[in-house]
Amino acid sequence: VSEYSMKNHAALMERAKKVVPGGVIGHAALAPAAHPRFYHRGEGCRVWDVDDNEYIDFMCSFGPNLLGMNHPRVERAAAEQRALGNCFTGPTERWVELAEELVRRIGYADWALFQKNGSDATSLCLTLARAATGKRKILVADGAYHTTSPWGNPSKTGVVDEDRAHFLYYRFNDLESVRRAVAEAGDDFAGLMVSPFKHDAFVDQELVDPDFARGLREICDAHSALLMMDEVRGGFRMAPRGSWESLGVHPDVAAWGKGIANGYPLSTVVGTESLRPIAAGLYSTGSFWYSAVPMAAALETLRVLDEDDVVAHITKVGTEFRTGLDSLAKTHGFALRQTGPPQMPLVLFEDDDGFAKGTFFTTDALKRGIFLHPFHNMFLSAAHSSDDIAQTLERLEASFAELARAVSDGSL
Ligand SMILES: Cc1ncc(COP(=O)(O)O)c(C=O)c1O
């Protein structure tokens, strides 16, 4: 613990601040000040920051590292494609192969379009809903994160009212609130966007109530509106073929990203047959959207996802993590609120104004080589083994003890 240093980090941040507004902005900055912002390398579930501090990483790049960093099979597939070329004037065979794979994999998908970021994909869903229905109003869950675009950016900086003129808000798992928003939309209801579960930062996560999911499908059908699913965060961690597959509730379109190519930039919108002509008529493109390396990486990532039964594995190690944390917390006199699926856990302390306990705890954990998040859901990967979880819990015992000391001596 005594060797933990952030010296290189501080120097790099000084340089960054001179040439990058804010030094580091974006989701890396969505963490307490003590959390590192700059990284040097990664392997499996371990990352090293610019001071060579090693961490067992429970953020997985906020999701993309589904199989773990530097996965040999994915890297080989990417390297093979890179040797052939990445960015051409049009797509390669990988474009068709990956679309075929997504159509084969995802029950309701009859076609796929590719983009780079989750925000591209969710925004495309809205365009499709409006183009398909000729209507304008979009319903989104209050507090849900879907995009950096002005229609849904958590910040209102630079956003004008007109950007959000046709949005109405409902509460996740509350059909009554959906019905109210639908009534307000009247005959202008184009579509409703929903996440597979409520995974907003700062507040407890909520798994979906199956009746809510079924109710959304019925309401959208009754009003000829599109049900749009944001699988960007939950996709491929909740289930390999669609997070609501087991409920039998299928959206009309869905946005996927993050874990799809194990860290390579790629997202996709998949949709049903009736939307094919509308999708074909869009002008939707980007300079890098045909890039073949991420598509080759995605094809291999999806093969590994199935062959290694990754969802079962991350659920198992996530449950070990959750159970172990609960028991350590209890031993040291703390109560945790652990919510959401175990493979994407959110861990909050009870009675924790301003996340003071969470911040103390996760900051102490950093010094012991464990990278946690105090108020955002975390992510397990295929590279986290039961041994890694055991090692994590062993080290976190000391962090709980430190926290108990800080609470009892009144310094917190
Ligand atoms: C649920 C959800 N939707 C959309 C996005 C936007 O994806 P991206 O950051 O790749 O643009 C995110 C990113 O965190 C997300 O969690």
Tab-separated table of C-alpha atoms and ligand atoms in Angstrom:
chain	number	residue	atom	x	y	z
A	1	VAL	CA	0.000	0.000	0.000
A	2	SER	CA	2.789	2.403	0.912
A	3	GLU	CA	4.289	2.115	-2.591
A	4	TYR	CA	1.141	3.331	-4.281
A	5	SER	CA	2.010	6.432	-6.269
A	6	MET	CA	0.208	8.639	-8.774
A	7	LYS	CA	3.280	10.683	-9.708
A	8	ASN	CA	3.320	9.998	-13.462
A	9	HIS	CA	-0.411	10.370	-13.509
A	10	ALA	CA	-0.273	13.844	-11.974
A	11	ALA	CA	2.423	14.942	-14.443
A	12	LEU	CA	0.428	13.615	-17.403
A	13	MET	CA	-2.705	15.348	-16.168
A	14	GLU	CA	-0.809	18.647	-15.969
A	15	ARG	CA	0.273	18.234	-19.589
A	16	ALA	CA	-3.211	17.161	-20.635
A	17	LYS	CA	-4.855	20.190	-19.054
A	18	LYS	CA	-2.769	22.477	-21.258
A	19	VAL	CA	-3.923	20.879	-24.496
A	20	VAL	CA	-7.181	19.041	-23.730
A	21	PRO	CA	-9.984	21.050	-22.125
A	22	GLY	CA	-10.405	19.641	-18.650
A	23	GLY	CA	-7.523	17.202	-19.112
A	24	VAL	CA	-9.748	14.148	-19.247
A	25	ILE	CA	-13.473	14.542	-19.747
A	26	GLY	CA	-16.091	11.885	-20.360
A	27	HIS	CA	-16.850	8.706	-18.474
A	28	ALA	CA	-13.282	8.266	-17.177
A	29	ALA	CA	-13.916	11.459	-15.220
A	30	LEU	CA	-17.123	10.048	-13.771
A	31	ALA	CA	-15.241	8.820	-10.705
A	32	PRO	CA	-13.743	10.252	-7.531
A	33	ALA	CA	-10.602	12.350	-7.998
A	34	ALA	CA	-8.335	9.611	-6.622
A	35	HIS	CA	-9.316	7.167	-9.345
A	36	PRO	CA	-6.772	6.925	-12.147
A	37	ARG	CA	-7.598	8.446	-15.497
A	38	PHE	CA	-4.621	7.276	-17.580
A	39	TYR	CA	-3.698	3.688	-18.362
A	40	HIS	CA	-0.652	2.027	-19.795
A	41	ARG	CA	-1.594	-1.596	-20.532
A	42	GLY	CA	-4.010	-4.400	-19.811
A	43	GLU	CA	-4.146	-8.180	-19.839
A	44	GLY	CA	-7.194	-10.272	-19.032
A	45	CYS	CA	-8.968	-8.682	-16.071
A	46	ARG	CA	-5.888	-6.702	-15.033
A	47	VAL	CA	-4.929	-3.165	-16.016
A	48	TRP	CA	-1.859	-1.081	-15.242
A	49	ASP	CA	-2.065	2.675	-14.962
A	50	VAL	CA	0.643	5.118	-16.050
A	51	ASP	CA	2.354	4.711	-12.671
A	52	ASP	CA	2.441	0.946	-13.242
A	53	ASN	CA	-0.058	0.362	-10.446
A	54	GLU	CA	-1.728	-2.969	-11.163
A	55	TYR	CA	-5.467	-3.421	-10.630
A	56	ILE	CA	-7.979	-6.205	-10.919
A	57	ASP	CA	-10.409	-4.237	-13.032
A	58	PHE	CA	-14.134	-4.285	-12.296
A	59	MET	CA	-15.033	-1.616	-14.872
A	60	CYS	CA	-13.931	-3.334	-18.099
A	61	SER	CA	-13.758	0.015	-19.885
A	62	PHE	CA	-17.393	0.632	-18.798
A	63	GLY	CA	-18.399	-2.519	-20.645
A	64	PRO	CA	-16.477	-3.140	-23.865
A	65	ASN	CA	-13.994	-5.618	-22.382
A	66	LEU	CA	-16.421	-8.521	-22.335
A	67	LEU	CA	-13.826	-11.278	-22.687
A	68	GLY	CA	-10.989	-9.432	-20.963
A	69	MET	CA	-8.193	-7.338	-22.415
A	70	ASN	CA	-5.904	-8.672	-25.108
A	71	HIS	CA	-7.989	-11.780	-25.695
A	72	PRO	CA	-5.732	-14.025	-27.829
A	73	ARG	CA	-8.425	-15.274	-30.215
A	74	VAL	CA	-9.942	-11.834	-30.774
A	75	GLU	CA	-6.513	-10.249	-31.218
A	76	ARG	CA	-5.526	-12.920	-33.738
A	77	ALA	CA	-8.701	-12.351	-35.771
A	78	ALA	CA	-8.141	-8.589	-35.648
A	79	ALA	CA	-4.478	-8.965	-36.678
A	80	GLU	CA	-5.379	-11.205	-39.614
A	81	GLN	CA	-7.861	-8.638	-40.875
A	82	ARG	CA	-5.427	-5.781	-40.218
A	83	ALA	CA	-2.856	-7.504	-42.435
A	84	LEU	CA	-5.427	-7.468	-45.258
A	85	GLY	CA	-6.559	-3.901	-44.580
A	86	ASN	CA	-8.994	-2.115	-42.337
A	87	CYS	CA	-10.492	1.004	-43.876
A	88	PHE	CA	-11.568	0.706	-47.511
A	89	THR	CA	-13.862	2.753	-49.720
A	90	GLY	CA	-16.578	0.219	-48.917
A	91	PRO	CA	-17.081	-2.761	-46.666
A	92	THR	CA	-15.375	-6.162	-46.797
A	93	GLU	CA	-16.853	-9.659	-46.515
A	94	ARG	CA	-16.818	-9.205	-42.724
A	95	TRP	CA	-19.726	-6.734	-43.052
A	96	VAL	CA	-21.961	-9.437	-44.525
A	97	GLU	CA	-20.649	-12.222	-42.282
A	98	LEU	CA	-21.279	-10.183	-39.142
A	99	ALA	CA	-24.758	-9.111	-40.247
A	100	GLU	CA	-25.513	-12.785	-41.018
A	101	GLU	CA	-24.251	-13.764	-37.582
A	102	LEU	CA	-26.412	-11.143	-35.815
A	103	VAL	CA	-29.500	-12.167	-37.806
A	104	ARG	CA	-28.802	-15.819	-36.936
A	105	ARG	CA	-28.179	-15.020	-33.270
A	106	ILE	CA	-30.856	-12.485	-32.352
A	107	GLY	CA	-34.342	-13.963	-32.705
A	108	TYR	CA	-36.157	-10.844	-33.864
A	109	ALA	CA	-33.348	-9.494	-36.069
A	110	ASP	CA	-33.844	-9.725	-39.827
A	111	TRP	CA	-31.132	-7.211	-40.714
A	112	ALA	CA	-28.262	-5.263	-39.154
A	113	LEU	CA	-26.668	-1.877	-39.791
A	114	PHE	CA	-23.275	-0.906	-38.380
A	115	GLN	CA	-21.980	2.186	-36.643
A	116	LYS	CA	-19.163	3.024	-34.245
A	117	ASN	CA	-20.690	4.135	-30.928
A	118	GLY	CA	-23.726	3.287	-28.878
A	119	SER	CA	-24.865	6.870	-29.311
A	120	ASP	CA	-24.854	6.471	-33.099
A	121	ALA	CA	-26.967	3.358	-32.734
A	122	THR	CA	-29.592	4.699	-30.333
A	123	SER	CA	-29.948	7.880	-32.396
A	124	LEU	CA	-30.438	5.779	-35.519
A	125	CYS	CA	-33.241	3.896	-33.745
A	126	LEU	CA	-35.081	7.182	-33.195
A	127	THR	CA	-34.653	8.186	-36.833
A	128	LEU	CA	-36.022	4.802	-37.885
A	129	ALA	CA	-39.005	5.099	-35.557
A	130	ARG	CA	-39.895	8.505	-36.939
A	131	ALA	CA	-39.314	7.477	-40.540
A	132	ALA	CA	-41.343	4.286	-40.130
A	133	THR	CA	-44.319	5.854	-38.379
A	134	GLY	CA	-44.332	9.402	-39.699
A	135	LYS	CA	-44.770	10.459	-36.054
A	136	ARG	CA	-42.506	12.463	-33.765
A	137	LYS	CA	-42.866	11.713	-30.041
A	138	ILE	CA	-40.333	9.430	-28.386
A	139	LEU	CA	-40.724	8.028	-24.872
A	140	VAL	CA	-37.632	7.383	-22.769
A	141	ALA	CA	-37.246	6.376	-19.140
A	142	ASP	CA	-36.566	9.229	-16.798
A	143	GLY	CA	-32.875	9.228	-15.846
A	144	ALA	CA	-31.856	6.584	-18.380
A	145	TYR	CA	-28.642	7.128	-20.316
A	146	HIS	CA	-28.789	6.414	-24.060
A	147	THR	CA	-26.531	8.898	-25.825
A	148	THR	CA	-24.188	11.859	-25.778
A	149	SER	CA	-26.374	13.522	-28.455
A	150	PRO	CA	-28.376	16.578	-27.409
A	151	TRP	CA	-31.631	14.569	-27.232
A	152	GLY	CA	-30.344	12.587	-24.260
A	153	ASN	CA	-27.071	14.039	-22.990
A	154	PRO	CA	-27.088	14.066	-19.173
A	155	SER	CA	-25.766	17.619	-19.349
A	156	LYS	CA	-27.824	20.446	-20.775
A	157	THR	CA	-24.718	22.413	-21.757
A	158	GLY	CA	-25.174	23.559	-25.315
A	159	VAL	CA	-28.550	21.873	-25.552
A	160	VAL	CA	-31.594	23.892	-26.643
A	161	ASP	CA	-35.192	23.071	-25.760
A	162	GLU	CA	-35.922	22.226	-29.382
A	163	ASP	CA	-33.443	19.310	-29.182
A	164	ARG	CA	-35.808	17.682	-26.695
A	165	ALA	CA	-39.070	19.051	-28.014
A	166	HIS	CA	-40.564	15.663	-28.827
A	167	PHE	CA	-39.472	13.587	-25.836
A	168	LEU	CA	-41.726	12.351	-23.065
A	169	TYR	CA	-40.573	10.521	-19.971
A	170	TYR	CA	-41.811	7.465	-18.093
A	171	ARG	CA	-40.608	5.540	-15.047
A	172	PHE	CA	-38.926	2.174	-15.593
A	173	ASN	CA	-41.139	-0.731	-14.433
A	174	ASP	CA	-44.158	1.606	-14.124
A	175	LEU	CA	-46.718	0.951	-16.860
A	176	GLU	CA	-49.037	3.643	-15.541
A	177	SER	CA	-46.367	6.273	-16.174
A	178	VAL	CA	-45.971	4.887	-19.705
A	179	ARG	CA	-49.720	5.142	-20.305
A	180	ARG	CA	-49.693	8.753	-19.123
A	181	ALA	CA	-46.857	9.635	-21.512
A	182	VAL	CA	-48.594	7.811	-24.364
A	183	ALA	CA	-51.770	9.781	-23.699
A	184	GLU	CA	-49.766	12.987	-23.804
A	185	ALA	CA	-48.149	11.953	-27.089
A	186	GLY	CA	-51.628	11.435	-28.577
A	187	ASP	CA	-51.515	10.443	-32.227
A	188	ASP	CA	-47.871	11.513	-32.497
A	189	PHE	CA	-46.344	8.533	-30.603
A	190	ALA	CA	-43.466	7.223	-32.762
A	191	GLY	CA	-41.638	4.927	-30.363
A	192	LEU	CA	-40.478	4.025	-26.885
A	193	MET	CA	-36.895	3.311	-25.889
A	194	VAL	CA	-36.124	0.992	-23.004
A	195	SER	CA	-33.031	-0.635	-21.477
A	196	PRO	CA	-33.093	-4.320	-20.545
A	197	PHE	CA	-32.942	-3.276	-16.892
A	198	LYS	CA	-32.669	0.023	-15.090
A	199	HIS	CA	-28.970	0.742	-14.923
A	200	ASP	CA	-28.832	4.459	-14.206
A	201	ALA	CA	-25.764	5.645	-12.299
A	202	PHE	CA	-26.040	6.845	-8.672
A	203	VAL	CA	-29.262	4.966	-7.842
A	204	ASP	CA	-30.202	1.335	-7.220
A	205	GLN	CA	-30.526	-0.769	-10.344
A	206	GLU	CA	-33.812	-2.531	-11.098
A	207	LEU	CA	-34.325	-5.757	-12.999
A	208	VAL	CA	-37.246	-5.684	-15.379
A	209	ASP	CA	-40.666	-6.836	-14.237
A	210	PRO	CA	-41.773	-9.284	-16.985
A	211	ASP	CA	-45.281	-7.766	-16.925
A	212	PHE	CA	-43.755	-4.358	-17.598
A	213	ALA	CA	-41.845	-5.739	-20.595
A	214	ARG	CA	-44.958	-7.445	-21.983
A	215	GLY	CA	-47.029	-4.327	-21.295
A	216	LEU	CA	-44.623	-2.162	-23.295
A	217	ARG	CA	-44.935	-4.504	-26.263
A	218	GLU	CA	-48.742	-4.344	-26.100
A	219	ILE	CA	-48.832	-0.565	-25.740
A	220	CYS	CA	-46.461	-0.033	-28.674
A	221	ASP	CA	-48.472	-2.448	-30.836
A	222	ALA	CA	-51.763	-0.813	-29.897
A	223	HIS	CA	-50.428	2.581	-31.021
A	224	SER	CA	-48.394	1.407	-34.036
A	225	ALA	CA	-45.269	2.740	-32.344
A	226	LEU	CA	-41.829	1.107	-32.315
A	227	LEU	CA	-40.443	-0.638	-29.257
A	228	MET	CA	-36.745	0.223	-29.252
A	229	MET	CA	-34.315	-1.573	-26.999
A	230	ASP	CA	-31.024	-0.088	-25.839
A	231	GLU	CA	-28.799	-3.151	-25.476
A	232	VAL	CA	-25.628	-1.065	-25.583
A	233	ARG	CA	-24.691	-1.754	-21.961
A	234	GLY	CA	-26.561	-4.935	-21.096
A	235	GLY	CA	-26.211	-6.692	-24.443
A	236	PHE	CA	-24.153	-9.926	-24.404
A	237	ARG	CA	-23.748	-9.725	-20.613
A	238	MET	CA	-27.371	-10.408	-19.726
A	239	ALA	CA	-27.854	-13.092	-22.371
A	240	PRO	CA	-26.071	-14.055	-25.592
A	241	ARG	CA	-29.053	-13.506	-27.902
A	242	GLY	CA	-31.007	-10.628	-26.449
A	243	SER	CA	-31.606	-9.581	-22.872
A	244	TRP	CA	-35.371	-10.160	-23.018
A	245	GLU	CA	-35.154	-13.343	-25.078
A	246	SER	CA	-36.202	-15.466	-22.098
A	247	LEU	CA	-39.261	-13.219	-21.570
A	248	GLY	CA	-40.322	-13.651	-25.190
A	249	VAL	CA	-40.632	-9.885	-25.579
A	250	HIS	CA	-39.041	-8.688	-28.801
A	251	PRO	CA	-38.361	-5.084	-29.736
A	252	ASP	CA	-38.766	-3.799	-33.300
A	253	VAL	CA	-35.263	-2.361	-33.331
A	254	ALA	CA	-32.360	-2.572	-30.928
A	255	ALA	CA	-29.051	-0.790	-30.494
A	256	TRP	CA	-25.982	-2.810	-29.466
A	257	GLY	CA	-22.409	-1.752	-28.870
A	258	LYS	CA	-19.817	-1.845	-26.086
A	259	GLY	CA	-18.955	-5.559	-25.656
A	260	ILE	CA	-19.751	-6.635	-29.209
A	261	ALA	CA	-16.136	-6.501	-30.435
A	262	ASN	CA	-14.284	-6.818	-27.127
A	263	GLY	CA	-12.949	-3.276	-27.164
A	264	TYR	CA	-12.836	-2.532	-30.886
A	265	PRO	CA	-15.097	0.332	-31.951
A	266	LEU	CA	-18.352	-1.040	-33.288
A	267	SER	CA	-22.064	-0.753	-32.697
A	268	THR	CA	-25.064	-2.068	-34.541
A	269	VAL	CA	-28.769	-1.526	-34.986
A	270	VAL	CA	-30.750	-4.661	-35.707
A	271	GLY	CA	-34.412	-4.699	-36.693
A	272	THR	CA	-37.385	-6.597	-37.960
A	273	GLU	CA	-38.422	-7.368	-41.533
A	274	SER	CA	-41.122	-4.727	-41.813
A	275	LEU	CA	-38.533	-1.993	-41.172
A	276	ARG	CA	-36.115	-3.185	-43.854
A	277	PRO	CA	-37.290	-0.782	-46.601
A	278	ILE	CA	-37.153	2.170	-44.196
A	279	ALA	CA	-33.657	1.183	-43.036
A	280	ALA	CA	-32.522	0.794	-46.642
A	281	GLY	CA	-33.721	4.311	-47.384
A	282	LEU	CA	-31.737	6.028	-44.631
A	283	TYR	CA	-28.675	8.089	-45.308
A	284	SER	CA	-26.590	6.689	-42.516
A	285	THR	CA	-22.826	6.446	-42.713
A	286	GLY	CA	-19.514	7.504	-41.207
A	287	SER	CA	-15.910	7.675	-42.379
A	288	PHE	CA	-14.939	4.650	-40.299
A	289	TRP	CA	-18.202	2.722	-40.287
A	290	TYR	CA	-17.002	0.140	-42.853
A	291	SER	CA	-13.796	-0.620	-40.894
A	292	ALA	CA	-13.159	-4.322	-41.139
A	293	VAL	CA	-10.901	-4.941	-38.121
A	294	PRO	CA	-13.649	-4.310	-35.518
A	295	MET	CA	-16.003	-6.545	-37.503
A	296	ALA	CA	-13.459	-9.369	-37.579
A	297	ALA	CA	-12.989	-8.854	-33.827
A	298	ALA	CA	-16.763	-8.963	-33.301
A	299	LEU	CA	-17.153	-12.224	-35.232
A	300	GLU	CA	-14.538	-13.864	-33.016
A	301	THR	CA	-15.916	-12.275	-29.826
A	302	LEU	CA	-19.344	-13.744	-30.533
A	303	ARG	CA	-17.841	-17.190	-31.233
A	304	VAL	CA	-16.017	-17.100	-27.893
A	305	LEU	CA	-19.161	-15.821	-26.154
A	306	ASP	CA	-20.960	-19.022	-27.139
A	307	GLU	CA	-18.112	-21.533	-26.954
A	308	ASP	CA	-16.998	-20.426	-23.492
A	309	ASP	CA	-20.547	-19.866	-22.197
A	310	VAL	CA	-19.437	-16.420	-21.075
A	311	VAL	CA	-22.801	-15.294	-19.680
A	312	ALA	CA	-22.913	-18.292	-17.313
A	313	HIS	CA	-19.322	-17.622	-16.255
A	314	ILE	CA	-19.724	-13.917	-15.515
A	315	THR	CA	-22.955	-14.622	-13.663
A	316	LYS	CA	-21.115	-17.160	-11.509
A	317	VAL	CA	-18.106	-14.980	-10.679
A	318	GLY	CA	-20.370	-11.959	-10.240
A	319	THR	CA	-22.384	-13.914	-7.695
A	320	GLU	CA	-19.205	-14.934	-5.856
A	321	PHE	CA	-18.173	-11.274	-5.767
A	322	ARG	CA	-21.587	-10.184	-4.486
A	323	THR	CA	-21.849	-12.886	-1.820
A	324	GLY	CA	-18.301	-12.242	-0.608
A	325	LEU	CA	-18.830	-8.492	-0.414
A	326	ASP	CA	-22.021	-8.925	1.586
A	327	SER	CA	-20.353	-11.173	4.083
A	328	LEU	CA	-17.307	-8.864	4.495
A	329	ALA	CA	-19.578	-5.857	4.902
A	330	LYS	CA	-21.587	-7.608	7.582
A	331	THR	CA	-18.441	-8.628	9.484
A	332	HIS	CA	-17.359	-4.995	9.586
A	333	GLY	CA	-20.772	-3.626	10.500
A	334	PHE	CA	-21.872	-2.242	7.133
A	335	ALA	CA	-24.981	-2.844	5.072
A	336	LEU	CA	-24.667	-2.806	1.292
A	337	ARG	CA	-27.315	-2.272	-1.342
A	338	GLN	CA	-26.284	-4.577	-4.166
A	339	THR	CA	-28.604	-4.309	-7.137
A	340	GLY	CA	-28.881	-5.357	-10.759
A	341	PRO	CA	-27.599	-8.568	-12.299
A	342	PRO	CA	-24.485	-9.992	-10.583
A	343	GLN	CA	-22.498	-9.749	-13.824
A	344	MET	CA	-23.119	-5.959	-13.850
A	345	PRO	CA	-23.210	-5.187	-10.141
A	346	LEU	CA	-23.901	-1.858	-8.508
A	347	VAL	CA	-22.688	-1.671	-4.921
A	348	LEU	CA	-23.874	1.179	-2.711
A	349	PHE	CA	-23.464	1.592	1.044
A	350	GLU	CA	-26.584	2.167	3.142
A	351	ASP	CA	-26.723	5.603	4.800
A	352	ASP	CA	-24.085	7.067	2.547
A	353	ASP	CA	-24.674	10.735	1.888
A	354	GLY	CA	-22.671	11.979	-1.072
A	355	PHE	CA	-21.196	8.482	-1.520
A	356	ALA	CA	-18.632	9.309	1.164
A	357	LYS	CA	-18.297	5.704	2.352
A	358	GLY	CA	-18.271	4.372	-1.200
A	359	THR	CA	-15.614	6.860	-2.207
A	360	PHE	CA	-13.436	6.087	0.837
A	361	PHE	CA	-13.814	2.355	0.279
A	362	THR	CA	-13.077	2.343	-3.462
A	363	THR	CA	-10.157	4.753	-3.012
A	364	ASP	CA	-8.635	2.484	-0.367
A	365	ALA	CA	-9.232	-0.502	-2.652
A	366	LEU	CA	-7.211	1.158	-5.427
A	367	LYS	CA	-4.158	1.111	-3.177
A	368	ARG	CA	-4.669	-2.624	-2.750
A	369	GLY	CA	-4.893	-3.190	-6.495
A	370	ILE	CA	-8.656	-3.400	-6.878
A	371	PHE	CA	-10.459	-1.063	-9.269
A	372	LEU	CA	-14.095	-0.561	-8.222
A	373	HIS	CA	-16.658	2.154	-8.810
A	374	PRO	CA	-18.541	3.855	-5.965
A	375	PHE	CA	-21.722	4.839	-7.835
A	376	HIS	CA	-21.808	3.313	-11.316
A	377	ASN	CA	-22.534	-0.300	-12.116
A	378	MET	CA	-19.428	-2.403	-12.566
A	379	PHE	CA	-18.753	-5.116	-15.160
A	380	LEU	CA	-17.455	-8.668	-14.927
A	381	SER	CA	-15.611	-10.230	-17.863
A	382	ALA	CA	-14.814	-13.747	-19.026
A	383	ALA	CA	-11.273	-13.129	-17.770
A	384	HIS	CA	-12.322	-12.780	-14.118
A	385	SER	CA	-11.717	-16.171	-12.509
A	386	SER	CA	-12.951	-17.424	-9.163
A	387	ASP	CA	-9.343	-17.009	-7.975
A	388	ASP	CA	-9.398	-13.341	-9.009
A	389	ILE	CA	-12.596	-12.855	-7.040
A	390	ALA	CA	-11.115	-14.631	-4.005
A	391	GLN	CA	-8.003	-12.443	-4.239
A	392	THR	CA	-10.191	-9.351	-4.574
A	393	LEU	CA	-12.226	-10.219	-1.504
A	394	GLU	CA	-9.117	-10.999	0.509
A	395	ARG	CA	-7.747	-7.530	-0.228
A	396	LEU	CA	-11.078	-5.807	0.307
A	397	GLU	CA	-11.241	-7.183	3.839
A	398	ALA	CA	-8.600	-4.572	4.691
A	399	SER	CA	-10.546	-1.821	2.910
A	400	PHE	CA	-13.644	-2.612	4.964
A	401	ALA	CA	-11.505	-2.542	8.109
A	402	GLU	CA	-10.068	0.863	7.133
A	403	LEU	CA	-13.557	2.155	6.470
A	404	ALA	CA	-14.791	0.892	9.846
A	405	ARG	CA	-11.850	2.680	11.518
A	406	ALA	CA	-12.598	5.926	9.682
A	407	VAL	CA	-16.258	5.775	10.687
A	408	SER	CA	-15.533	4.948	14.310
A	409	ASP	CA	-12.865	7.622	14.789
A	410	GLY	CA	-15.214	10.162	13.253
A	411	SER	CA	-12.973	11.069	10.308
A	412	LEU	CA	-15.773	10.118	7.950
B	1	LIG	C1	-27.215	2.118	-22.116
B	1	LIG	C2	-26.291	2.920	-22.971
B	1	LIG	N1	-26.733	3.383	-24.142
B	1	LIG	C3	-25.945	4.103	-24.964
B	1	LIG	C4	-24.669	4.426	-24.588
B	1	LIG	C5	-23.823	5.256	-25.492
B	1	LIG	O1	-22.807	4.465	-26.026
B	1	LIG	P1	-21.442	5.106	-26.518
B	1	LIG	O2	-20.732	5.638	-25.307
B	1	LIG	O3	-20.699	3.971	-27.168
B	1	LIG	O4	-21.791	6.186	-27.486
B	1	LIG	C6	-24.161	3.956	-23.374
B	1	LIG	C7	-22.806	4.284	-22.944
B	1	LIG	O5	-22.434	4.155	-21.807
B	1	LIG	C8	-25.004	3.188	-22.535
B	1	LIG	O6	-24.580	2.729	-21.346
